[in-house]
PDB file of C-alpha atoms and ligand atoms in Angstrom:
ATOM      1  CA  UNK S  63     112.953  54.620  15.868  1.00  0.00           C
ATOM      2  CA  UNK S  64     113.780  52.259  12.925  1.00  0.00           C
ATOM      3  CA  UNK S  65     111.471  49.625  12.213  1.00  0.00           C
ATOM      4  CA  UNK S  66     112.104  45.841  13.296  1.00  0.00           C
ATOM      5  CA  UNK S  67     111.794  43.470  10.803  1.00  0.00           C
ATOM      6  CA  UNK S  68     112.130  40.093  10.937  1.00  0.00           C
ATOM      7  CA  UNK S  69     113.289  37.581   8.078  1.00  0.00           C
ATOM      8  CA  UNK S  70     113.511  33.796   8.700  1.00  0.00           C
ATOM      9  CA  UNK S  71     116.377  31.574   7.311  1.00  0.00           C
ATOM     10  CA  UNK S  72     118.508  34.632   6.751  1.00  0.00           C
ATOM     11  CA  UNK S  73     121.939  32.290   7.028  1.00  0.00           C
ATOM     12  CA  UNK S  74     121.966  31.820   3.466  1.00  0.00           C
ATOM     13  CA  UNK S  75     120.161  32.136   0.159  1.00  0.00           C
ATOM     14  CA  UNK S  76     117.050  34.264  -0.690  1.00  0.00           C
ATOM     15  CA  UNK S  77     116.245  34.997   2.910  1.00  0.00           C
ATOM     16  CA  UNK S  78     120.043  36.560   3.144  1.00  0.00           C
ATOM     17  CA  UNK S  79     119.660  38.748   0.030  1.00  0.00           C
ATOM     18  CA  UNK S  80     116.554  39.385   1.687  1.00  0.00           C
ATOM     19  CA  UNK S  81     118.081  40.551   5.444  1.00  0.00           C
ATOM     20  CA  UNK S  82     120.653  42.483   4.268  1.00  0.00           C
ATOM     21  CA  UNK S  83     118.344  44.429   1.553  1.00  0.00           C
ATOM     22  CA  UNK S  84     116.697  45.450   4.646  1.00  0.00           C
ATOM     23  CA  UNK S  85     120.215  46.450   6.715  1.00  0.00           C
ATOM     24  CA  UNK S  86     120.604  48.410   3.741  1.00  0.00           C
ATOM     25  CA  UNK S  87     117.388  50.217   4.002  1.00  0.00           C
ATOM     26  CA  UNK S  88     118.312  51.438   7.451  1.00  0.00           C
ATOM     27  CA  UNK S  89     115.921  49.178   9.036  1.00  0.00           C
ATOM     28  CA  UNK S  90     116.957  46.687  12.344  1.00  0.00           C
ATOM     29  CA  UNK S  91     116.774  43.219  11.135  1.00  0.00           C
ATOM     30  CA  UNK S  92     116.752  40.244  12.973  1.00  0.00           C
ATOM     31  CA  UNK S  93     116.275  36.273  12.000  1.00  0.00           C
ATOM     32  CA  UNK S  94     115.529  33.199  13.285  1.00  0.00           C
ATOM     33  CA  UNK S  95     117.608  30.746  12.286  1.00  0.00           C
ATOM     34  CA  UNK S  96     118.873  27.204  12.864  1.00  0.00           C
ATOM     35  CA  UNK S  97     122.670  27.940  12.400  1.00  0.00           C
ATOM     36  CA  UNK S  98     125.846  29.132  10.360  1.00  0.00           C
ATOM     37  CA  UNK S  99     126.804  32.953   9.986  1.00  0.00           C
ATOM     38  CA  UNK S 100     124.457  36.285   9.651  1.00  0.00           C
ATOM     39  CA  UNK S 101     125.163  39.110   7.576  1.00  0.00           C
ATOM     40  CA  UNK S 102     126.443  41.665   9.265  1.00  0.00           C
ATOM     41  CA  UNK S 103     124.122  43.404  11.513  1.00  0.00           C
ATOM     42  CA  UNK S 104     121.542  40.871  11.618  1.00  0.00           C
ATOM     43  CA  UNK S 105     120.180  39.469  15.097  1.00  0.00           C
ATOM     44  CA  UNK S 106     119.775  35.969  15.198  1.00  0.00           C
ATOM     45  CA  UNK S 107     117.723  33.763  17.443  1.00  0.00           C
ATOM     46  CA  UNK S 108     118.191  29.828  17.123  1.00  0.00           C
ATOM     47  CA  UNK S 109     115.152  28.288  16.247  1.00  0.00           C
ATOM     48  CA  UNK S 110     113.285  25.351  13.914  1.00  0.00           C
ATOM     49  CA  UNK S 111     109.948  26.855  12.340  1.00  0.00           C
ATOM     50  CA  UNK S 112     108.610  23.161  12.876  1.00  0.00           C
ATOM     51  CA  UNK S 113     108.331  23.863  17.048  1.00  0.00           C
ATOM     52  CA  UNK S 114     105.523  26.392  18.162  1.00  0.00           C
ATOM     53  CA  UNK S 115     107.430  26.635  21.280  1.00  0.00           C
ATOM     54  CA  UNK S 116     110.662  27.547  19.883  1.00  0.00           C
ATOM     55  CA  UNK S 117     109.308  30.137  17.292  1.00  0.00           C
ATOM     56  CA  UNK S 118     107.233  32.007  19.823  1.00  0.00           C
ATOM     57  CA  UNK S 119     110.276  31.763  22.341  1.00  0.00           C
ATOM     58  CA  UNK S 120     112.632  33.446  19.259  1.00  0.00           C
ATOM     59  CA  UNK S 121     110.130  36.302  18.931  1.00  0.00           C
ATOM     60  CA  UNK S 122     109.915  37.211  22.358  1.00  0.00           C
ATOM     61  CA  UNK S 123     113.630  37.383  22.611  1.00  0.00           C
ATOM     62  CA  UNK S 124     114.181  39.658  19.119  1.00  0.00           C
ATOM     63  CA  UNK S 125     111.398  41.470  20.626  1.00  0.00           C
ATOM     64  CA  UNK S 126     113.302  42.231  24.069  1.00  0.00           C
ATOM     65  CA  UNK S 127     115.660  43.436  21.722  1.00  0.00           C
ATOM     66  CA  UNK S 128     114.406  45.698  18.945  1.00  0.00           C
ATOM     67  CA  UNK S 129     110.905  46.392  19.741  1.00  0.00           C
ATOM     68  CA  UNK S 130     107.799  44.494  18.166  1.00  0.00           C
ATOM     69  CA  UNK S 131     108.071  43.458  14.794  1.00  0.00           C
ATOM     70  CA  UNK S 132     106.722  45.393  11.894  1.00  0.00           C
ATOM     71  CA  UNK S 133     107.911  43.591   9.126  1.00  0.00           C
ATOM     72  CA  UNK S 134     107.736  39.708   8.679  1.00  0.00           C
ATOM     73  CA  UNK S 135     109.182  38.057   5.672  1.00  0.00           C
ATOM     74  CA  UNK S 136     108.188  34.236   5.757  1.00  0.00           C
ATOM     75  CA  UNK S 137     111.484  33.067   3.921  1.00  0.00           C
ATOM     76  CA  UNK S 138     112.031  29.857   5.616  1.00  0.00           C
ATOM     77  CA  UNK S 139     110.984  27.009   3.284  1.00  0.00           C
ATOM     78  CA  UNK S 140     112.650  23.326   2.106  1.00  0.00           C
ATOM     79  CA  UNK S 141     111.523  20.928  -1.276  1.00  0.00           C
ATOM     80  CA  UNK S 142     111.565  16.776  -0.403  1.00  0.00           C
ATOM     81  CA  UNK S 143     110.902  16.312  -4.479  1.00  0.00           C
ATOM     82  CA  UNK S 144     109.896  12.971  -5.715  1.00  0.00           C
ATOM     83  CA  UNK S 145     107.279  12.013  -8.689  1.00  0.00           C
ATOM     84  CA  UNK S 146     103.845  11.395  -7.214  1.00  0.00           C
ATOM     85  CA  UNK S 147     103.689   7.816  -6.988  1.00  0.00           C
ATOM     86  CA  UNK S 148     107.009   7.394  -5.254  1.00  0.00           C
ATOM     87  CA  UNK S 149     106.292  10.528  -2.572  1.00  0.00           C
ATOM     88  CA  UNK S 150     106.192   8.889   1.328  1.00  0.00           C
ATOM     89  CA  UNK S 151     103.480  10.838   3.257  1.00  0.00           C
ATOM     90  CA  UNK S 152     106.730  11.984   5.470  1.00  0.00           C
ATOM     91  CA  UNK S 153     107.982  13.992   2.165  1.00  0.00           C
ATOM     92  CA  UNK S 154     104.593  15.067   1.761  1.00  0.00           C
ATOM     93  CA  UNK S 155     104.111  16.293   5.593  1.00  0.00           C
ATOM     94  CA  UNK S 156     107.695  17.770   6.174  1.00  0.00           C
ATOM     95  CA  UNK S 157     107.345  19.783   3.710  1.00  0.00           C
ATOM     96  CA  UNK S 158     103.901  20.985   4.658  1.00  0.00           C
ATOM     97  CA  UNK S 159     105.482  21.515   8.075  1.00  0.00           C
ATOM     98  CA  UNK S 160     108.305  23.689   7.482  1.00  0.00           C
ATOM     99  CA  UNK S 161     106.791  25.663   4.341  1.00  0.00           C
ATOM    100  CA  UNK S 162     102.814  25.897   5.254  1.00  0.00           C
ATOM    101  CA  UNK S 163     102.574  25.473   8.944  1.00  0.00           C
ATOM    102  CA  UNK S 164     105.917  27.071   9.534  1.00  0.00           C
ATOM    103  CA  UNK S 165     105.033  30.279   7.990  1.00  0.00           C
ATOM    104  CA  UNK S 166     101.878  30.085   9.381  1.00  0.00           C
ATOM    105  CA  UNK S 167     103.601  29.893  13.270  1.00  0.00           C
ATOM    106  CA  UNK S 168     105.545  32.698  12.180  1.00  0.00           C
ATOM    107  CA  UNK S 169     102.908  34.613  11.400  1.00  0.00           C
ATOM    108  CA  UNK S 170     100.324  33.852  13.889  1.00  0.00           C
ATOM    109  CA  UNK S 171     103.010  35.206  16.419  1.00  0.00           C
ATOM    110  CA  UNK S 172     103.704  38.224  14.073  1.00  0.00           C
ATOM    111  CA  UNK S 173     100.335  39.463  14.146  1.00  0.00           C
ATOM    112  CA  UNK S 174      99.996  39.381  17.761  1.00  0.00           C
ATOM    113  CA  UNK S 175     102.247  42.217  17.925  1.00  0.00           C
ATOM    114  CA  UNK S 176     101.385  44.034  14.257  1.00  0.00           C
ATOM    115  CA  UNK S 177      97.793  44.289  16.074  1.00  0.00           C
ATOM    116  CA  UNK S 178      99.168  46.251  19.290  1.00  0.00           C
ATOM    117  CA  UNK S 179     100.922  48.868  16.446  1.00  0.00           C
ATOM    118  CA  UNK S 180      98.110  49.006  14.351  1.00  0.00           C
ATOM    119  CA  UNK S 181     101.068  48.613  11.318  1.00  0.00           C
ATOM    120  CA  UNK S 182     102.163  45.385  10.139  1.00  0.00           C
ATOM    121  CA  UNK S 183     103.743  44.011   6.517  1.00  0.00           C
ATOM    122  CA  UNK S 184     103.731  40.350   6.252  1.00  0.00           C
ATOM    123  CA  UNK S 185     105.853  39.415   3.002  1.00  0.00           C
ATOM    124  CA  UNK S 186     105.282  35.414   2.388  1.00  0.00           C
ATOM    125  CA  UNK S 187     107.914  34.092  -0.001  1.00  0.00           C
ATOM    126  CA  UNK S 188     105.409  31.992  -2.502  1.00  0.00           C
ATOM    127  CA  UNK S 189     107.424  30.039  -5.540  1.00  0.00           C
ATOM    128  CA  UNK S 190     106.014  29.867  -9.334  1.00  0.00           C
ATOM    129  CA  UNK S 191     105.762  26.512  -8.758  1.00  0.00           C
ATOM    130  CA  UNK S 192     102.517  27.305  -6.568  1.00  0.00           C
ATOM    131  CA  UNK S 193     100.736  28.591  -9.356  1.00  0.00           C
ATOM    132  CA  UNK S 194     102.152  26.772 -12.455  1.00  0.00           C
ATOM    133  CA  UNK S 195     102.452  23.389 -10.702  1.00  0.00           C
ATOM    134  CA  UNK S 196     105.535  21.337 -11.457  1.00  0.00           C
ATOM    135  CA  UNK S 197     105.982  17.436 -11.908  1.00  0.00           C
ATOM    136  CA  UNK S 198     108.655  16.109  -8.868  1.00  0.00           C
ATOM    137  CA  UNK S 199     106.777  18.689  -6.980  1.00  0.00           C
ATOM    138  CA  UNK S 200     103.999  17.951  -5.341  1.00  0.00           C
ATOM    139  CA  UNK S 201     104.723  18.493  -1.906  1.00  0.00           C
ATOM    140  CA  UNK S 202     105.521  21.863  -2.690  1.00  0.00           C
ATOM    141  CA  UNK S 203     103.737  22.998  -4.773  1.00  0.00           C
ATOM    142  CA  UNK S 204     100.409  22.260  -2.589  1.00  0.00           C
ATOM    143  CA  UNK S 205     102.506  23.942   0.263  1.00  0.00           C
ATOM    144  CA  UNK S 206     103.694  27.857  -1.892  1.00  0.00           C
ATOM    145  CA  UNK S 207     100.166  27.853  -3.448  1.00  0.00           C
ATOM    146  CA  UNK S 208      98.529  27.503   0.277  1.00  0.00           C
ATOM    147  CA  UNK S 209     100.095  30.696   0.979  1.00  0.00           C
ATOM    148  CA  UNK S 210      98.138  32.867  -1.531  1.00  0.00           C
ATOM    149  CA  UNK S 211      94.768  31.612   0.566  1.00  0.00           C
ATOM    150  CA  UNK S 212      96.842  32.352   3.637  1.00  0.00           C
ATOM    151  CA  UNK S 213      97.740  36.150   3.025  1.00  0.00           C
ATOM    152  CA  UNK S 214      94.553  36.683   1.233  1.00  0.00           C
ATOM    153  CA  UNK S 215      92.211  35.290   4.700  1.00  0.00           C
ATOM    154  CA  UNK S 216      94.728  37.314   7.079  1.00  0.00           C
ATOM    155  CA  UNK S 217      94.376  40.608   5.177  1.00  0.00           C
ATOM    156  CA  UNK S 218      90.474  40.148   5.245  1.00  0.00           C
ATOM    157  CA  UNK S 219      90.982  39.450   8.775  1.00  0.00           C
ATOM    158  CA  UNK S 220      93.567  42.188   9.621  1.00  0.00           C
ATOM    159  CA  UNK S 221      93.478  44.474   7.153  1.00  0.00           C
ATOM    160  CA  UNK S 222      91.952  47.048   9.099  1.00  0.00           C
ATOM    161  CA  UNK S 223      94.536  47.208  11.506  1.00  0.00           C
ATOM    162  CA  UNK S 224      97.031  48.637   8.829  1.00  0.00           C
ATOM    163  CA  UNK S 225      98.340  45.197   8.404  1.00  0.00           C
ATOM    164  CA  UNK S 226      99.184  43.877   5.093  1.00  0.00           C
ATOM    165  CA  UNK S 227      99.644  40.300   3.630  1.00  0.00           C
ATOM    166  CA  UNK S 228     101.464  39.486   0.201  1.00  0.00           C
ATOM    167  CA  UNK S 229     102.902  36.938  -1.711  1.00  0.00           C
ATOM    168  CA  UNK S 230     106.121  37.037  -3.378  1.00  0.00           C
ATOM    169  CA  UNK S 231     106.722  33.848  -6.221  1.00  0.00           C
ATOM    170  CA  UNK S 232     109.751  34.064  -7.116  1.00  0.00           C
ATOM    171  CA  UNK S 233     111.206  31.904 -10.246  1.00  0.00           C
ATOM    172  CA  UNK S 234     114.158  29.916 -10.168  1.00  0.00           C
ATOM    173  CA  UNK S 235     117.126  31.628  -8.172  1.00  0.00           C
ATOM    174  CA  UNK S 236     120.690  30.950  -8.332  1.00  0.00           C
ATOM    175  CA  UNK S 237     120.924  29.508  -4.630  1.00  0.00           C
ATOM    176  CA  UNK S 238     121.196  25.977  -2.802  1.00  0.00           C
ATOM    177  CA  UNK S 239     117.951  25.198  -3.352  1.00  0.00           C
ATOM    178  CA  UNK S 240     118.578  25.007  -7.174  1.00  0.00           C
ATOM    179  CA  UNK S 241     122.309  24.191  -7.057  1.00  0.00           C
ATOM    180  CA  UNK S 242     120.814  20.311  -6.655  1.00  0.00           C
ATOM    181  CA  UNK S 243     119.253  20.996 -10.437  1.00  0.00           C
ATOM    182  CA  UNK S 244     121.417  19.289 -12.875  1.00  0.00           C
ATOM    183  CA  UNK S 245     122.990  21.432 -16.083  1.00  0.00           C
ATOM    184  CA  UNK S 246     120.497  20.049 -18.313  1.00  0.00           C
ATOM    185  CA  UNK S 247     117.459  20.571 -16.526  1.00  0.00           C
ATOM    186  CA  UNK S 248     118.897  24.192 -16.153  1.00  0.00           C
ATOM    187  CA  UNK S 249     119.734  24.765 -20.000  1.00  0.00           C
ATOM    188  CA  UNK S 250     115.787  23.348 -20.218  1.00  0.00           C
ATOM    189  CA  UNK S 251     114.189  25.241 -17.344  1.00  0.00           C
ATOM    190  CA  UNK S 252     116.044  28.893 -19.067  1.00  0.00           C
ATOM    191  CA  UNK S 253     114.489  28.241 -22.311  1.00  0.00           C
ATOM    192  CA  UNK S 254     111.374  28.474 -21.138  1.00  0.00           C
ATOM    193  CA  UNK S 255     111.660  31.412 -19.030  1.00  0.00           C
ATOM    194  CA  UNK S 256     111.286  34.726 -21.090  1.00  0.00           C
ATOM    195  CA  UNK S 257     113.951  36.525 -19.870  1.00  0.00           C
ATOM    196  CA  UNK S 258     116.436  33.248 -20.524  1.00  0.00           C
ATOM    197  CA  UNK S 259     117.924  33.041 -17.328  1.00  0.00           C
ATOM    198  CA  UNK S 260     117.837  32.430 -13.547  1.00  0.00           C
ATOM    199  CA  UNK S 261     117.086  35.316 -10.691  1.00  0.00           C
ATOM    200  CA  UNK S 262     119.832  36.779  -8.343  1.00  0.00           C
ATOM    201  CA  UNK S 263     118.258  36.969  -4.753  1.00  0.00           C
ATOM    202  CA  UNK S 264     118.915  40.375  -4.766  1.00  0.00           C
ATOM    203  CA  UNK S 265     116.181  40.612  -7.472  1.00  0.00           C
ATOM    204  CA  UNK S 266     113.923  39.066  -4.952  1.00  0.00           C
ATOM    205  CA  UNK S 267     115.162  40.878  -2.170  1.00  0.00           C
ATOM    206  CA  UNK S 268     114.106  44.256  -3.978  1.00  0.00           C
ATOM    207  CA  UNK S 269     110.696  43.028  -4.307  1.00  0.00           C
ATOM    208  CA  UNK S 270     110.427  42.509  -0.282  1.00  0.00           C
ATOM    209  CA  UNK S 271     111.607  45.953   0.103  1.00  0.00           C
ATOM    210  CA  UNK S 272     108.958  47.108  -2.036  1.00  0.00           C
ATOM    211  CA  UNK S 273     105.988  44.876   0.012  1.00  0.00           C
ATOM    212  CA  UNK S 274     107.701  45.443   3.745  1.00  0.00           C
ATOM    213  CA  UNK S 275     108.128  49.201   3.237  1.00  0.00           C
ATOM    214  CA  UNK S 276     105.587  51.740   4.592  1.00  0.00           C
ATOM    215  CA  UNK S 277     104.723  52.799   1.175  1.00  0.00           C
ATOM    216  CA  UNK S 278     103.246  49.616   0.246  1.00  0.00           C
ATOM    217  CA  UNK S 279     100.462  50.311   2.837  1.00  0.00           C
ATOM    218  CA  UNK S 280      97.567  49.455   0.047  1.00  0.00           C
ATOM    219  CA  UNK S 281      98.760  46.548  -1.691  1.00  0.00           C
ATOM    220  CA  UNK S 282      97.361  43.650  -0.085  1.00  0.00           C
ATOM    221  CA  UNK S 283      96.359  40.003  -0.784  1.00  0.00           C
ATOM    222  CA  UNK S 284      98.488  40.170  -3.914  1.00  0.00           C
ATOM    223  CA  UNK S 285     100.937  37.837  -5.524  1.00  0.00           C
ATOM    224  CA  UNK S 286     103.988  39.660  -6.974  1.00  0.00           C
ATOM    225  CA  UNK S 287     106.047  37.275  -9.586  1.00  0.00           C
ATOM    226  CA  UNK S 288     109.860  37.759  -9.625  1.00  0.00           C
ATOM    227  CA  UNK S 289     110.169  35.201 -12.327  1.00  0.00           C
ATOM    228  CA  UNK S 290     111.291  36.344 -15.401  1.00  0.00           C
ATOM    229  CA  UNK S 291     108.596  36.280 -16.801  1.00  0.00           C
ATOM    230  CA  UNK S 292     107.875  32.337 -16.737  1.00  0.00           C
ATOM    231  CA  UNK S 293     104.350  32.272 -14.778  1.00  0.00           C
ATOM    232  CA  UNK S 294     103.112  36.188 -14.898  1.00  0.00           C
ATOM    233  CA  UNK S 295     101.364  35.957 -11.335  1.00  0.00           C
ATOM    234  CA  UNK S 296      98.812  33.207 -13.093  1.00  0.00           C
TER     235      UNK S 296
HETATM  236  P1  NDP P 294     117.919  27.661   0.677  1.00  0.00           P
HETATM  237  O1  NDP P 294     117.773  26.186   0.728  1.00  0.00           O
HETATM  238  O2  NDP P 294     119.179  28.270   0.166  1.00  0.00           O
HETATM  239  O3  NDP P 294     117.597  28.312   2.123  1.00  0.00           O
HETATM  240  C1  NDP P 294     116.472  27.907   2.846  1.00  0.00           C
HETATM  241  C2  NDP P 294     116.466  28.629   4.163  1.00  0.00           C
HETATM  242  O4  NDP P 294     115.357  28.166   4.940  1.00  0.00           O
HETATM  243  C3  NDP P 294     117.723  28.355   4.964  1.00  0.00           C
HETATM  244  O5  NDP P 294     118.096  29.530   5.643  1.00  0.00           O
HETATM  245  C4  NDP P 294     117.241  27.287   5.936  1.00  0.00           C
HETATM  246  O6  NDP P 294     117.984  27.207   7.127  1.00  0.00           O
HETATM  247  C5  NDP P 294     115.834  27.775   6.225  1.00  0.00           C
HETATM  248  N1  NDP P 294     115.034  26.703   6.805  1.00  0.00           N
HETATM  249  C6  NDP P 294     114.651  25.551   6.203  1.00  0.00           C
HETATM  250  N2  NDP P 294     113.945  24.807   7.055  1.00  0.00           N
HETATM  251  C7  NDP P 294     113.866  25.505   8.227  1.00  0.00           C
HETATM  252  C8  NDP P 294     113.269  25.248   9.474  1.00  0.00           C
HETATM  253  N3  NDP P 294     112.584  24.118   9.714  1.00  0.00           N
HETATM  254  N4  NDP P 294     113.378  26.187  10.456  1.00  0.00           N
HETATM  255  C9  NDP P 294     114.062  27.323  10.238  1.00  0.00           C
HETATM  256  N5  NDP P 294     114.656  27.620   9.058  1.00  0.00           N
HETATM  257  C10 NDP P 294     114.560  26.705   8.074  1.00  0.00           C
HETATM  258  O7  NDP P 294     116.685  28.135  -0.186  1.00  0.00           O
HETATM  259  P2  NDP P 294     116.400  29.474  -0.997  1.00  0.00           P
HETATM  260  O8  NDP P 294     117.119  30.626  -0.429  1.00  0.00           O
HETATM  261  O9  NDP P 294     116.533  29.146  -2.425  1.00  0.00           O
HETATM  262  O10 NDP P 294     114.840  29.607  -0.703  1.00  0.00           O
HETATM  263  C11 NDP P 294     114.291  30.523   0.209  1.00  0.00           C
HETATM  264  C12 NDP P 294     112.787  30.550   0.021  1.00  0.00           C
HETATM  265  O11 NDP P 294     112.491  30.896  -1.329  1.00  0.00           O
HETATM  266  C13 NDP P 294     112.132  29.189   0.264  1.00  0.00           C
HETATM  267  O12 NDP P 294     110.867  29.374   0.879  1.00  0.00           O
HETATM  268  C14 NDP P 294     111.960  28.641  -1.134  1.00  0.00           C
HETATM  269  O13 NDP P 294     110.923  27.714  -1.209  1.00  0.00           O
HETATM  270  C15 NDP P 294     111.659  29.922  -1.905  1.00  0.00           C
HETATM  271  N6  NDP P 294     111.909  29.841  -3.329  1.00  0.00           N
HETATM  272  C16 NDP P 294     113.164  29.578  -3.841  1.00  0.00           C
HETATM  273  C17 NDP P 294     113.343  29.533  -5.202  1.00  0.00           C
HETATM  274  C18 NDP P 294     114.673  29.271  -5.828  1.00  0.00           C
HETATM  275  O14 NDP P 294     114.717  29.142  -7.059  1.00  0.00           O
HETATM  276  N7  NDP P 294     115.756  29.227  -5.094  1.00  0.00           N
HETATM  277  C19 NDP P 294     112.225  29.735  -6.132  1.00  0.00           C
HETATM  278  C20 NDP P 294     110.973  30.019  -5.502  1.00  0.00           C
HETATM  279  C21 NDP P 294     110.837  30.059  -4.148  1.00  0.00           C
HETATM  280  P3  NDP P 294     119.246  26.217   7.254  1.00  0.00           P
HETATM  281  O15 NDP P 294     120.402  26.990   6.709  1.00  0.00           O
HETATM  282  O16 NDP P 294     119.326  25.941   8.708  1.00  0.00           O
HETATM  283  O17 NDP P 294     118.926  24.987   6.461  1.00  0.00           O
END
């Protein structure tokens, strides 16, 4: 039987690269999603990460599907950037929502079923910007670097159960997210990045074929940077 994994936000960007990495790998892959097209061969089921309701609603119906989920890669994530003093607590708490307590839904409902298999991989897509900080940023930064305390407490919780927990902090990617950047801030942000240039998602997508795959079965609580070089896991 191949495994079921399950990528959120897999319509576009790094959780796309991410999906079909996967396909590729043989595995079923499903998403939930709040719209636009799949990549081919990818199951969708319509849902916002903000709703408990929905998310646990999306699961069981990918699950009537393709069997429990084995893999969960916590892609899902949005910025609200603004300097400090200007940030409204709704920037602050939207962003919380979707990127902290939205992977956290995800993988609260995950683990329900990794526990009944006694196999799990939970792959939590972190950012650089969690562990180097980053002025605009504040919102998300508190919300990527969160995640290192969350896989770290769920693999001392479930790591018996052969479930694992990582991070992923990726750089900056060539996607939507950083198609906003301006060419300046670019040309500045790829000076200071050792290997002088953005990430493909594919580059990211290789690592969460690496942390979702069977092998990976004693790598746990760890934060793997796909960055270039710019923060070095620190
Ligand atoms: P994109 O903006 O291109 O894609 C974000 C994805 O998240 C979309 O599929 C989006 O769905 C989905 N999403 C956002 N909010 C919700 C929600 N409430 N419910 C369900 N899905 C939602 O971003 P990237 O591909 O660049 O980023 C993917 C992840 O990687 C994010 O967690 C991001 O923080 C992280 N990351 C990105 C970096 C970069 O340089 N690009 C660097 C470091 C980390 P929809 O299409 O409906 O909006």
């Amino acid at each position: 039987m191949t495994r079921h994994v399950l990528v959120t936000g897999a319509a576009r960007g790094i959780g796309r690269a991410i999906a079909e990495a996967f396909v590729a790998e043989g595995d079923t892959v499903s998403t939930i999603y709040r719209g636009g097209d799949l990549p081919e061969g990818v199951t969708g089921a319509v849902a916002d990460i903000t709703d408990t309701a929905a998310v646990n609603a999306a699961f069981d119906e990918l699950e009537a599907q393709h069997g429990r989920v084995r893999v969960l890669v916590a892609n899902a994530g949005i910025t609200r950037d603004g300097l400090l003093m200007r940030m409204t607590d709704e920037d602050f708490a939207d962003v919380i929502d979707v990127n902290l307590t939205g992977t956290f839904r995800c993988v609260r409902r995950a683990v329900n079923s990794m526990m009944r298999e006694r196999f799990g991989r939970i792959v939590l897509i972190g950012s650089v910007v969690g562990l180097m900080g980053n002025p605009g940023q504040v919102n998300y930064s508190s919300s990527k670097s969160a995640l290192v305390g969350m896989a770290r407490s769920v693999t001392r919780e479930v790591g018996s159960r052969g479930i694992t927990a990582n991070v992923i902090a990726p750089g900056f990617i060539t996607t939507d997210m950083t198609a906003e950047l301006g060419e300046d801030v670019v040309k500045q942000y790829e000076s200071t990045i050792p290997a002088k240039r953005f990430g493909a998602t594919a580059e990211v997508a290789a690592a969460a074929v690496y942390l979702g795959s069977d092998a990976a079965g004693y790598v746990s609580g760890a934060v793997l940077p796909v960055d270039g070089g710019l923060g070095m896991g620190h």
